[in-house]
Short mmCIF file of N, CA and C in Angstrom, two decimals:
data_model
loop_
_atom_site.label_atom_id
_atom_site.label_comp_id
_atom_site.label_asym_id
_atom_site.label_seq_id
_atom_site.Cartn_x
_atom_site.Cartn_y
_atom_site.Cartn_z
N MET A 1 19.44 0.73 17.00
CA MET A 1 18.27 1.06 16.43
C MET A 1 17.78 0.08 15.33
N LYS A 2 18.70 -0.02 14.45
CA LYS A 2 18.45 -0.75 13.13
C LYS A 2 18.24 -2.28 13.39
N LYS A 3 18.96 -2.72 14.62
CA LYS A 3 18.71 -4.18 14.91
C LYS A 3 17.29 -4.34 15.42
N ASN A 4 16.86 -3.28 16.33
CA ASN A 4 15.46 -3.33 16.79
C ASN A 4 14.35 -3.46 15.77
N ILE A 5 14.68 -2.52 14.62
CA ILE A 5 13.63 -2.53 13.55
C ILE A 5 13.55 -3.86 12.85
N LEU A 6 14.71 -4.40 12.58
CA LEU A 6 14.98 -5.58 11.94
C LEU A 6 14.19 -6.84 12.72
N TYR A 7 14.53 -6.84 14.11
CA TYR A 7 13.82 -7.84 14.80
C TYR A 7 12.36 -7.64 14.70
N LEU A 8 11.84 -6.52 14.74
CA LEU A 8 10.40 -6.27 14.93
C LEU A 8 9.76 -6.73 13.57
N THR A 9 10.51 -6.36 12.30
CA THR A 9 9.95 -6.68 11.22
C THR A 9 10.09 -8.19 10.93
N PHE A 10 11.10 -8.89 11.41
CA PHE A 10 11.17 -10.35 11.42
C PHE A 10 9.88 -10.88 12.22
N LEU A 11 9.76 -10.47 13.44
CA LEU A 11 8.60 -11.14 14.16
C LEU A 11 7.15 -10.87 13.48
N VAL A 12 7.06 -9.65 12.70
CA VAL A 12 5.76 -9.36 12.13
C VAL A 12 5.50 -10.07 11.14
N LEU A 13 6.57 -10.40 10.14
CA LEU A 13 6.27 -11.13 9.02
C LEU A 13 6.50 -12.60 9.23
N PHE A 14 7.11 -13.20 10.05
CA PHE A 14 7.49 -14.54 10.12
C PHE A 14 6.81 -15.23 11.29
N SER A 15 6.07 -14.68 12.04
CA SER A 15 5.70 -15.33 13.39
C SER A 15 4.30 -16.19 12.61
N THR A 16 4.21 -17.43 13.39
CA THR A 16 3.17 -18.28 12.80
C THR A 16 2.21 -18.60 14.00
N THR A 17 2.22 -18.02 15.16
CA THR A 17 1.21 -18.37 16.25
C THR A 17 -0.18 -17.54 16.06
N VAL A 18 -1.14 -18.45 15.84
CA VAL A 18 -2.30 -18.01 15.53
C VAL A 18 -2.91 -17.49 16.99
N SER A 19 -3.62 -16.25 16.88
CA SER A 19 -4.32 -15.60 17.92
C SER A 19 -5.68 -15.02 17.70
N ALA A 20 -6.01 -14.17 18.69
CA ALA A 20 -7.30 -13.36 18.52
C ALA A 20 -7.14 -12.52 17.12
N GLN A 21 -8.00 -12.53 16.42
CA GLN A 21 -7.69 -11.66 15.10
C GLN A 21 -8.56 -10.41 15.21
N GLU A 22 -7.87 -9.23 15.09
CA GLU A 22 -8.44 -7.88 15.31
C GLU A 22 -9.06 -7.45 14.12
N PHE A 23 -8.65 -7.99 12.85
CA PHE A 23 -9.18 -7.46 11.60
C PHE A 23 -9.68 -8.81 10.83
N VAL A 24 -10.77 -9.00 10.43
CA VAL A 24 -11.31 -10.17 9.87
C VAL A 24 -12.17 -9.88 8.62
N LYS A 25 -12.66 -10.76 7.72
CA LYS A 25 -13.38 -10.37 6.70
C LYS A 25 -14.66 -9.78 7.21
N GLY A 26 -15.14 -8.73 6.57
CA GLY A 26 -16.40 -8.09 7.02
C GLY A 26 -16.10 -6.86 8.11
N THR A 27 -14.88 -6.75 8.57
CA THR A 27 -14.56 -5.68 9.37
C THR A 27 -14.40 -4.36 8.59
N ASN A 28 -15.08 -3.21 9.22
CA ASN A 28 -15.32 -1.91 8.67
C ASN A 28 -14.31 -1.06 9.56
N VAL A 29 -13.45 -0.23 9.02
CA VAL A 29 -12.78 0.72 9.91
C VAL A 29 -12.79 2.19 9.20
N ILE A 30 -12.98 3.06 9.93
CA ILE A 30 -12.73 4.66 9.37
C ILE A 30 -11.43 4.96 10.08
N ASN A 31 -10.49 5.64 9.47
CA ASN A 31 -9.26 6.16 10.17
C ASN A 31 -9.21 7.73 9.89
N ALA A 32 -8.70 8.45 10.96
CA ALA A 32 -8.40 9.83 10.76
C ALA A 32 -6.90 9.96 11.27
N GLY A 33 -6.17 10.86 10.32
CA GLY A 33 -4.80 10.92 10.92
C GLY A 33 -4.17 12.25 10.63
N ILE A 34 -3.09 12.53 11.24
CA ILE A 34 -2.17 13.70 10.99
C ILE A 34 -0.78 13.09 10.65
N GLY A 35 -0.26 13.61 9.59
CA GLY A 35 0.97 13.17 8.92
C GLY A 35 1.99 13.96 9.27
N LEU A 36 3.26 13.56 9.44
CA LEU A 36 4.44 14.32 9.58
C LEU A 36 5.54 13.89 8.56
N GLY A 37 6.17 15.22 7.94
CA GLY A 37 7.25 14.98 6.99
C GLY A 37 6.47 14.77 5.72
N GLY A 38 7.34 14.50 4.60
CA GLY A 38 7.07 14.07 3.28
C GLY A 38 7.15 15.24 2.32
N THR A 39 7.27 15.01 1.09
CA THR A 39 7.27 15.93 -0.02
C THR A 39 6.75 15.47 -1.28
N PHE A 40 6.20 16.20 -2.17
CA PHE A 40 5.71 15.92 -3.46
C PHE A 40 6.67 16.34 -4.49
N GLY A 41 7.44 17.29 -4.19
CA GLY A 41 8.46 17.78 -5.16
C GLY A 41 9.90 18.00 -4.74
N SER A 42 10.67 18.39 -5.64
CA SER A 42 12.07 18.53 -5.42
C SER A 42 12.49 19.84 -4.91
N TYR A 43 11.51 20.82 -4.86
CA TYR A 43 11.88 22.11 -4.27
C TYR A 43 12.26 22.01 -2.75
N ALA A 44 13.20 22.87 -2.19
CA ALA A 44 13.39 22.98 -0.87
C ALA A 44 12.35 23.90 -0.52
N THR A 45 11.50 23.43 0.67
CA THR A 45 10.16 24.32 1.12
C THR A 45 10.72 25.15 2.21
N THR A 46 10.04 26.46 2.43
CA THR A 46 10.04 27.25 3.48
C THR A 46 9.36 26.67 4.68
N SER A 47 8.13 26.25 4.37
CA SER A 47 7.14 25.62 5.27
C SER A 47 6.34 24.70 4.44
N GLN A 48 5.72 23.85 5.62
CA GLN A 48 4.75 22.87 5.05
C GLN A 48 3.73 22.68 6.09
N SER A 49 2.41 22.28 5.65
CA SER A 49 1.49 21.89 6.65
C SER A 49 1.61 20.42 7.17
N LEU A 50 0.86 20.09 8.10
CA LEU A 50 0.75 18.69 8.57
C LEU A 50 0.03 18.04 7.45
N GLY A 51 0.06 16.85 7.20
CA GLY A 51 -0.76 15.91 6.31
C GLY A 51 -1.89 15.81 7.17
N LEU A 52 -2.91 15.96 6.36
CA LEU A 52 -4.35 15.55 7.15
C LEU A 52 -5.01 14.17 6.32
N SER A 53 -5.49 13.33 6.87
CA SER A 53 -5.91 12.31 5.97
C SER A 53 -7.09 11.56 6.76
N ALA A 54 -8.03 10.92 5.69
CA ALA A 54 -9.05 10.15 6.27
C ALA A 54 -9.33 9.00 5.40
N SER A 55 -9.50 7.86 5.71
CA SER A 55 -9.68 6.64 5.02
C SER A 55 -10.77 5.69 5.59
N PHE A 56 -11.07 4.78 4.75
CA PHE A 56 -12.07 3.70 5.06
C PHE A 56 -11.64 2.45 4.53
N GLU A 57 -11.79 1.45 5.24
CA GLU A 57 -11.31 0.00 4.70
C GLU A 57 -12.16 -1.05 5.20
N ARG A 58 -12.45 -2.02 4.32
CA ARG A 58 -13.24 -3.25 4.72
C ARG A 58 -12.48 -4.35 4.39
N GLY A 59 -12.57 -5.50 5.32
CA GLY A 59 -11.93 -6.69 5.03
C GLY A 59 -12.76 -7.45 4.12
N ILE A 60 -12.16 -7.78 2.98
CA ILE A 60 -12.81 -8.46 1.74
C ILE A 60 -12.67 -9.94 1.82
N TRP A 61 -11.35 -10.30 1.86
CA TRP A 61 -11.07 -11.63 1.52
C TRP A 61 -10.06 -12.28 2.61
N GLU A 62 -10.21 -13.57 3.07
CA GLU A 62 -9.50 -14.17 3.97
C GLU A 62 -8.71 -15.00 3.15
N ILE A 63 -7.36 -14.94 3.52
CA ILE A 63 -6.33 -15.74 2.64
C ILE A 63 -5.42 -16.45 3.73
N PRO A 64 -4.83 -17.48 3.10
CA PRO A 64 -3.87 -18.37 4.03
C PRO A 64 -2.65 -17.33 4.45
N GLY A 65 -2.28 -17.55 5.44
CA GLY A 65 -1.07 -16.96 5.89
C GLY A 65 -0.77 -16.72 7.30
N PRO A 66 -1.71 -16.48 8.19
CA PRO A 66 -3.21 -16.20 8.01
C PRO A 66 -3.14 -14.61 7.90
N GLY A 67 -4.37 -14.22 7.24
CA GLY A 67 -4.55 -12.72 6.94
C GLY A 67 -5.73 -12.57 6.36
N VAL A 68 -6.12 -11.22 6.20
CA VAL A 68 -7.28 -10.64 5.45
C VAL A 68 -6.83 -9.49 4.66
N ILE A 69 -7.34 -9.48 3.26
CA ILE A 69 -7.13 -8.35 2.38
C ILE A 69 -8.29 -7.31 2.47
N SER A 70 -7.90 -6.26 2.73
CA SER A 70 -8.86 -5.09 2.80
C SER A 70 -8.81 -4.19 1.60
N LEU A 71 -9.95 -3.58 1.40
CA LEU A 71 -9.96 -2.67 0.17
C LEU A 71 -10.72 -1.25 0.86
N GLY A 72 -10.40 -0.13 0.20
CA GLY A 72 -11.03 1.07 0.85
C GLY A 72 -10.62 2.41 -0.07
N GLY A 73 -10.90 3.44 0.40
CA GLY A 73 -10.61 4.78 0.08
C GLY A 73 -9.94 5.60 0.96
N PHE A 74 -9.37 6.82 0.40
CA PHE A 74 -8.34 7.54 1.01
C PHE A 74 -8.56 9.08 0.57
N LEU A 75 -8.57 9.98 1.49
CA LEU A 75 -8.80 11.33 1.16
C LEU A 75 -7.61 12.13 1.93
N GLY A 76 -6.71 12.83 1.50
CA GLY A 76 -5.65 13.52 2.13
C GLY A 76 -5.47 14.78 1.73
N TYR A 77 -4.77 15.78 2.47
CA TYR A 77 -4.46 17.04 2.18
C TYR A 77 -3.01 17.46 2.78
N LYS A 78 -2.45 18.21 1.94
CA LYS A 78 -1.05 18.75 2.40
C LYS A 78 -0.65 19.76 1.51
N SER A 79 0.10 20.76 2.10
CA SER A 79 0.51 22.05 1.44
C SER A 79 1.92 22.45 1.79
N TYR A 80 2.60 23.11 0.76
CA TYR A 80 3.83 23.47 0.85
C TYR A 80 4.13 24.96 0.47
N GLU A 81 5.05 25.66 1.05
CA GLU A 81 5.37 27.05 0.61
C GLU A 81 6.86 27.29 0.50
N TYR A 82 7.19 27.94 -0.54
CA TYR A 82 8.63 28.21 -0.83
C TYR A 82 8.75 29.70 -0.97
N ASP A 83 9.37 30.40 -0.09
CA ASP A 83 9.50 31.82 -0.28
C ASP A 83 10.90 32.09 -0.63
N PHE A 84 10.92 33.18 -1.67
CA PHE A 84 12.22 33.62 -2.31
C PHE A 84 12.22 35.11 -2.48
N PHE A 85 13.46 35.66 -2.80
CA PHE A 85 13.60 36.98 -2.91
C PHE A 85 12.55 37.51 -4.10
N GLY A 86 11.61 38.23 -4.04
CA GLY A 86 10.66 38.70 -4.90
C GLY A 86 9.40 37.92 -5.02
N GLY A 87 9.07 36.99 -4.09
CA GLY A 87 7.87 36.42 -4.25
C GLY A 87 7.67 34.95 -3.50
N SER A 88 6.81 34.14 -3.69
CA SER A 88 6.65 32.75 -3.18
C SER A 88 5.75 31.80 -3.98
N ASP A 89 5.98 30.71 -3.97
CA ASP A 89 5.19 29.60 -4.62
C ASP A 89 4.54 28.86 -3.62
N ARG A 90 3.24 28.41 -3.67
CA ARG A 90 2.66 27.47 -2.80
C ARG A 90 1.90 26.28 -3.51
N TRP A 91 2.16 25.24 -3.12
CA TRP A 91 1.71 23.82 -3.60
C TRP A 91 0.56 23.44 -2.64
N THR A 92 -0.65 23.19 -3.06
CA THR A 92 -1.66 22.56 -2.08
C THR A 92 -2.08 21.48 -2.73
N TYR A 93 -1.98 20.05 -2.31
CA TYR A 93 -2.37 18.82 -2.61
C TYR A 93 -3.56 18.26 -2.10
N THR A 94 -4.43 17.82 -2.99
CA THR A 94 -5.44 16.98 -2.46
C THR A 94 -5.34 15.50 -3.00
N ILE A 95 -5.33 14.54 -2.15
CA ILE A 95 -5.06 13.25 -2.58
C ILE A 95 -6.38 12.37 -2.41
N VAL A 96 -6.74 11.86 -3.58
CA VAL A 96 -7.95 10.89 -3.58
C VAL A 96 -7.47 9.42 -4.21
N GLY A 97 -7.66 8.49 -3.28
CA GLY A 97 -6.95 7.23 -3.61
C GLY A 97 -7.78 6.04 -3.18
N VAL A 98 -7.51 4.76 -3.80
CA VAL A 98 -8.12 3.52 -3.53
C VAL A 98 -6.86 2.68 -3.01
N ARG A 99 -7.19 2.02 -1.69
CA ARG A 99 -5.99 1.28 -0.95
C ARG A 99 -6.61 0.03 -0.94
N GLY A 100 -5.57 -0.74 -0.91
CA GLY A 100 -5.56 -2.24 -0.39
C GLY A 100 -4.48 -2.54 0.37
N ALA A 101 -4.77 -3.47 1.39
CA ALA A 101 -3.88 -3.82 2.62
C ALA A 101 -3.99 -5.34 2.82
N TYR A 102 -3.06 -5.89 3.22
CA TYR A 102 -2.92 -7.25 3.95
C TYR A 102 -2.77 -7.11 5.16
N HIS A 103 -3.63 -7.43 6.02
CA HIS A 103 -3.78 -7.60 7.64
C HIS A 103 -3.19 -8.97 8.10
N PHE A 104 -2.06 -8.97 8.75
CA PHE A 104 -1.54 -10.15 9.16
C PHE A 104 -2.05 -10.55 10.66
N ASN A 105 -2.67 -11.83 10.62
CA ASN A 105 -3.48 -12.10 11.82
C ASN A 105 -2.65 -13.16 12.60
N GLY A 106 -1.31 -13.65 12.10
CA GLY A 106 -0.72 -14.37 13.01
C GLY A 106 0.19 -14.14 14.18
N LEU A 107 0.14 -12.88 14.62
CA LEU A 107 0.89 -12.58 15.82
C LEU A 107 0.08 -13.03 17.19
N ASN A 108 0.70 -13.49 17.98
CA ASN A 108 0.07 -13.58 19.24
C ASN A 108 0.00 -12.53 20.30
N VAL A 109 -0.67 -11.48 19.72
CA VAL A 109 -0.95 -10.06 20.48
C VAL A 109 -2.24 -9.62 20.26
N GLU A 110 -3.09 -9.93 21.34
CA GLU A 110 -4.49 -9.44 21.27
C GLU A 110 -4.53 -7.98 21.14
N LYS A 111 -5.52 -7.43 20.50
CA LYS A 111 -5.96 -5.96 20.24
C LYS A 111 -5.09 -5.45 19.27
N LEU A 112 -3.95 -6.21 18.65
CA LEU A 112 -3.02 -5.55 17.75
C LEU A 112 -3.48 -5.95 16.12
N ASP A 113 -3.73 -5.10 15.31
CA ASP A 113 -3.56 -5.15 13.79
C ASP A 113 -2.40 -4.60 13.25
N VAL A 114 -1.68 -5.64 12.51
CA VAL A 114 -0.58 -5.11 11.55
C VAL A 114 -0.80 -5.33 10.21
N TYR A 115 -0.37 -4.50 9.45
CA TYR A 115 -0.82 -4.56 7.85
C TYR A 115 0.13 -3.77 7.09
N GLY A 116 0.01 -4.03 5.83
CA GLY A 116 1.06 -3.35 4.92
C GLY A 116 0.19 -3.48 3.60
N GLY A 117 0.34 -2.41 2.69
CA GLY A 117 -0.43 -2.22 1.40
C GLY A 117 0.19 -1.17 0.50
N VAL A 118 -0.61 -1.19 -0.42
CA VAL A 118 -0.33 -0.14 -1.48
C VAL A 118 -1.71 0.74 -1.90
N MET A 119 -1.46 1.93 -2.25
CA MET A 119 -2.46 2.87 -2.75
C MET A 119 -2.33 3.33 -4.22
N LEU A 120 -3.30 3.55 -4.84
CA LEU A 120 -3.32 4.18 -6.17
C LEU A 120 -4.11 5.45 -5.86
N SER A 121 -3.51 6.73 -6.36
CA SER A 121 -4.31 7.90 -6.08
C SER A 121 -4.04 8.80 -7.21
N TYR A 122 -4.91 9.85 -7.18
CA TYR A 122 -4.73 11.03 -8.08
C TYR A 122 -4.54 12.15 -7.17
N ASN A 123 -3.31 12.91 -7.33
CA ASN A 123 -2.90 14.00 -6.55
C ASN A 123 -3.18 15.31 -7.16
N ILE A 124 -4.20 15.81 -6.70
CA ILE A 124 -4.82 17.00 -7.34
C ILE A 124 -4.05 18.33 -6.77
N LEU A 125 -3.32 19.19 -7.55
CA LEU A 125 -2.52 20.13 -7.26
C LEU A 125 -3.24 21.38 -7.53
N SER A 126 -3.04 22.28 -6.56
CA SER A 126 -3.45 23.88 -6.85
C SER A 126 -2.14 24.45 -6.54
N PHE A 127 -1.59 25.20 -7.67
CA PHE A 127 -0.38 25.88 -7.40
C PHE A 127 -0.59 27.31 -7.76
N SER A 128 0.07 28.19 -6.84
CA SER A 128 0.05 29.60 -7.14
C SER A 128 1.50 30.03 -6.85
N GLY A 129 2.04 30.78 -7.84
CA GLY A 129 3.50 31.32 -7.88
C GLY A 129 4.03 31.41 -9.21
N THR A 130 5.28 31.80 -9.37
CA THR A 130 5.83 32.05 -10.59
C THR A 130 6.90 30.98 -10.97
N SER A 131 7.13 30.05 -10.14
CA SER A 131 8.29 29.19 -10.81
C SER A 131 7.95 27.88 -11.40
N GLY A 132 7.37 28.11 -12.54
CA GLY A 132 7.27 26.84 -13.35
C GLY A 132 5.77 26.55 -13.70
N ASP A 133 5.81 25.45 -14.21
CA ASP A 133 4.45 24.76 -14.69
C ASP A 133 4.25 23.42 -14.04
N PHE A 134 3.25 23.39 -13.03
CA PHE A 134 3.04 22.16 -12.25
C PHE A 134 1.56 21.73 -12.56
N GLY A 135 1.36 20.37 -12.36
CA GLY A 135 0.05 19.82 -12.67
C GLY A 135 -0.21 18.68 -11.88
N SER A 136 -1.60 18.22 -11.78
CA SER A 136 -2.09 17.17 -11.02
C SER A 136 -1.51 15.88 -11.82
N ARG A 137 -1.48 14.94 -10.95
CA ARG A 137 -0.92 13.45 -11.53
C ARG A 137 -1.30 12.28 -10.64
N PRO A 138 -1.16 11.10 -11.39
CA PRO A 138 -1.62 9.87 -10.81
C PRO A 138 -0.37 9.33 -9.99
N SER A 139 -0.59 8.58 -8.97
CA SER A 139 0.60 8.13 -7.99
C SER A 139 0.19 6.90 -7.53
N ALA A 140 1.25 6.27 -7.12
CA ALA A 140 1.19 4.82 -6.51
C ALA A 140 1.97 5.01 -5.36
N THR A 141 1.65 4.48 -4.05
CA THR A 141 2.49 4.58 -2.82
C THR A 141 2.21 3.29 -2.07
N GLY A 142 3.20 2.94 -1.15
CA GLY A 142 3.24 2.01 -0.26
C GLY A 142 2.96 2.23 1.13
N PHE A 143 2.66 1.31 2.01
CA PHE A 143 2.66 1.63 3.43
C PHE A 143 2.85 0.52 4.25
N VAL A 144 3.03 0.63 5.52
CA VAL A 144 3.15 -0.51 6.68
C VAL A 144 2.46 0.32 8.00
N GLY A 145 1.66 -0.27 8.63
CA GLY A 145 1.12 0.17 9.81
C GLY A 145 0.67 -0.76 10.92
N GLY A 146 0.20 -0.39 11.94
CA GLY A 146 -0.17 -0.95 13.13
C GLY A 146 -1.32 -0.22 13.69
N ARG A 147 -2.22 -0.92 14.30
CA ARG A 147 -3.20 -0.43 15.03
C ARG A 147 -3.50 -1.16 16.32
N TRP A 148 -3.75 -0.43 17.46
CA TRP A 148 -3.88 -0.94 18.74
C TRP A 148 -5.25 -0.63 19.16
N PHE A 149 -6.06 -1.64 19.38
CA PHE A 149 -7.57 -1.65 19.81
C PHE A 149 -7.66 -1.28 21.36
N PHE A 150 -8.12 -0.22 21.82
CA PHE A 150 -8.27 -0.01 23.28
C PHE A 150 -9.65 -0.40 23.59
N SER A 151 -10.65 -0.56 22.73
CA SER A 151 -11.85 -1.20 22.97
C SER A 151 -12.42 -1.79 21.56
N ASP A 152 -13.69 -2.37 21.54
CA ASP A 152 -14.03 -3.04 20.46
C ASP A 152 -14.15 -2.16 19.26
N SER A 153 -14.36 -0.76 19.61
CA SER A 153 -14.46 0.10 18.46
C SER A 153 -13.50 1.14 18.11
N PHE A 154 -12.53 1.22 19.27
CA PHE A 154 -11.67 2.47 19.23
C PHE A 154 -10.23 2.02 18.88
N ALA A 155 -9.50 2.50 18.29
CA ALA A 155 -7.91 2.13 18.29
C ALA A 155 -7.09 3.40 17.71
N ALA A 156 -5.90 3.29 18.20
CA ALA A 156 -4.87 4.33 17.66
C ALA A 156 -4.02 3.71 16.66
N PHE A 157 -3.61 4.36 15.66
CA PHE A 157 -2.66 3.75 14.64
C PHE A 157 -1.40 4.51 14.33
N ALA A 158 -0.50 3.86 13.75
CA ALA A 158 0.76 4.71 13.18
C ALA A 158 0.87 3.91 12.01
N GLU A 159 1.26 4.88 10.92
CA GLU A 159 1.52 4.19 9.57
C GLU A 159 2.70 4.89 8.99
N ALA A 160 3.67 4.20 8.29
CA ALA A 160 4.85 4.78 7.60
C ALA A 160 4.71 4.50 6.08
N GLY A 161 5.19 5.36 5.37
CA GLY A 161 5.20 5.20 3.94
C GLY A 161 5.43 6.30 3.15
N TYR A 162 5.10 6.30 1.89
CA TYR A 162 5.09 7.52 1.11
C TYR A 162 3.83 7.77 0.56
N GLY A 163 2.97 8.80 1.06
CA GLY A 163 1.83 9.25 0.58
C GLY A 163 1.53 10.61 0.87
N VAL A 164 0.67 10.89 1.85
CA VAL A 164 0.53 12.34 2.04
C VAL A 164 1.69 12.86 3.31
N ALA A 165 2.31 11.75 3.84
CA ALA A 165 3.36 11.96 4.81
C ALA A 165 4.21 10.76 4.87
N TYR A 166 5.30 10.85 5.48
CA TYR A 166 6.23 9.73 5.82
C TYR A 166 5.66 8.99 6.97
N LEU A 167 5.19 9.69 7.99
CA LEU A 167 4.54 8.98 9.14
C LEU A 167 3.13 9.81 9.60
N THR A 168 2.27 8.80 9.75
CA THR A 168 0.84 9.23 9.98
C THR A 168 0.50 8.66 11.29
N LEU A 169 -0.02 9.38 12.26
CA LEU A 169 -0.43 8.99 13.54
C LEU A 169 -1.99 9.35 13.53
N GLY A 170 -2.76 8.51 14.18
CA GLY A 170 -4.24 8.83 14.16
C GLY A 170 -5.14 7.82 15.00
N VAL A 171 -6.50 7.89 14.91
CA VAL A 171 -7.46 7.13 15.55
C VAL A 171 -8.15 6.55 14.60
N SER A 172 -8.54 5.33 14.79
CA SER A 172 -9.38 4.59 14.05
C SER A 172 -10.85 4.00 14.82
N PHE A 173 -11.82 3.96 14.05
CA PHE A 173 -13.21 3.58 14.51
C PHE A 173 -13.67 2.41 13.77
N ARG A 174 -13.81 1.18 14.49
CA ARG A 174 -14.40 -0.08 13.95
C ARG A 174 -15.97 0.12 13.88
N LEU A 175 -16.47 -0.19 12.89
CA LEU A 175 -17.85 0.07 12.69
C LEU A 175 -18.68 -1.31 12.81
#
């Protein structure tokens, strides 16, 4: 399994064959996803919600490589609950962020958009319970992902990283 991941990473990062570009300067995409896993704290949780996210990105700069840099916004939601003898604690996060990504256009795979990037966000915490004093905070996260376009305007995506979830699956709409 590790070898397959290494081979895929090598192909994505070091392929130099130019092909059809699915993400170019001026491209606008809206994403909606459901996230699996992830944690914002060190508590062991009794239960957690799926991460929900929506984002927008626009291709801003073409750069050598070949590729395009995109900028956009992010909104996410995730909650955790910890039950213990005598009560429970609940953390609800709303994540508001700004994302930037590099979309690699050098693969010879039509309809595929592969990318990686960073997000600066503010994690707004709503806490109810008895176990301590918790607050909202700024955050920085990284992610890698891929999008497969089934038509000119519709795609499915998968993204891995640390944000609202470790793995996010969803749909994208090119405007």
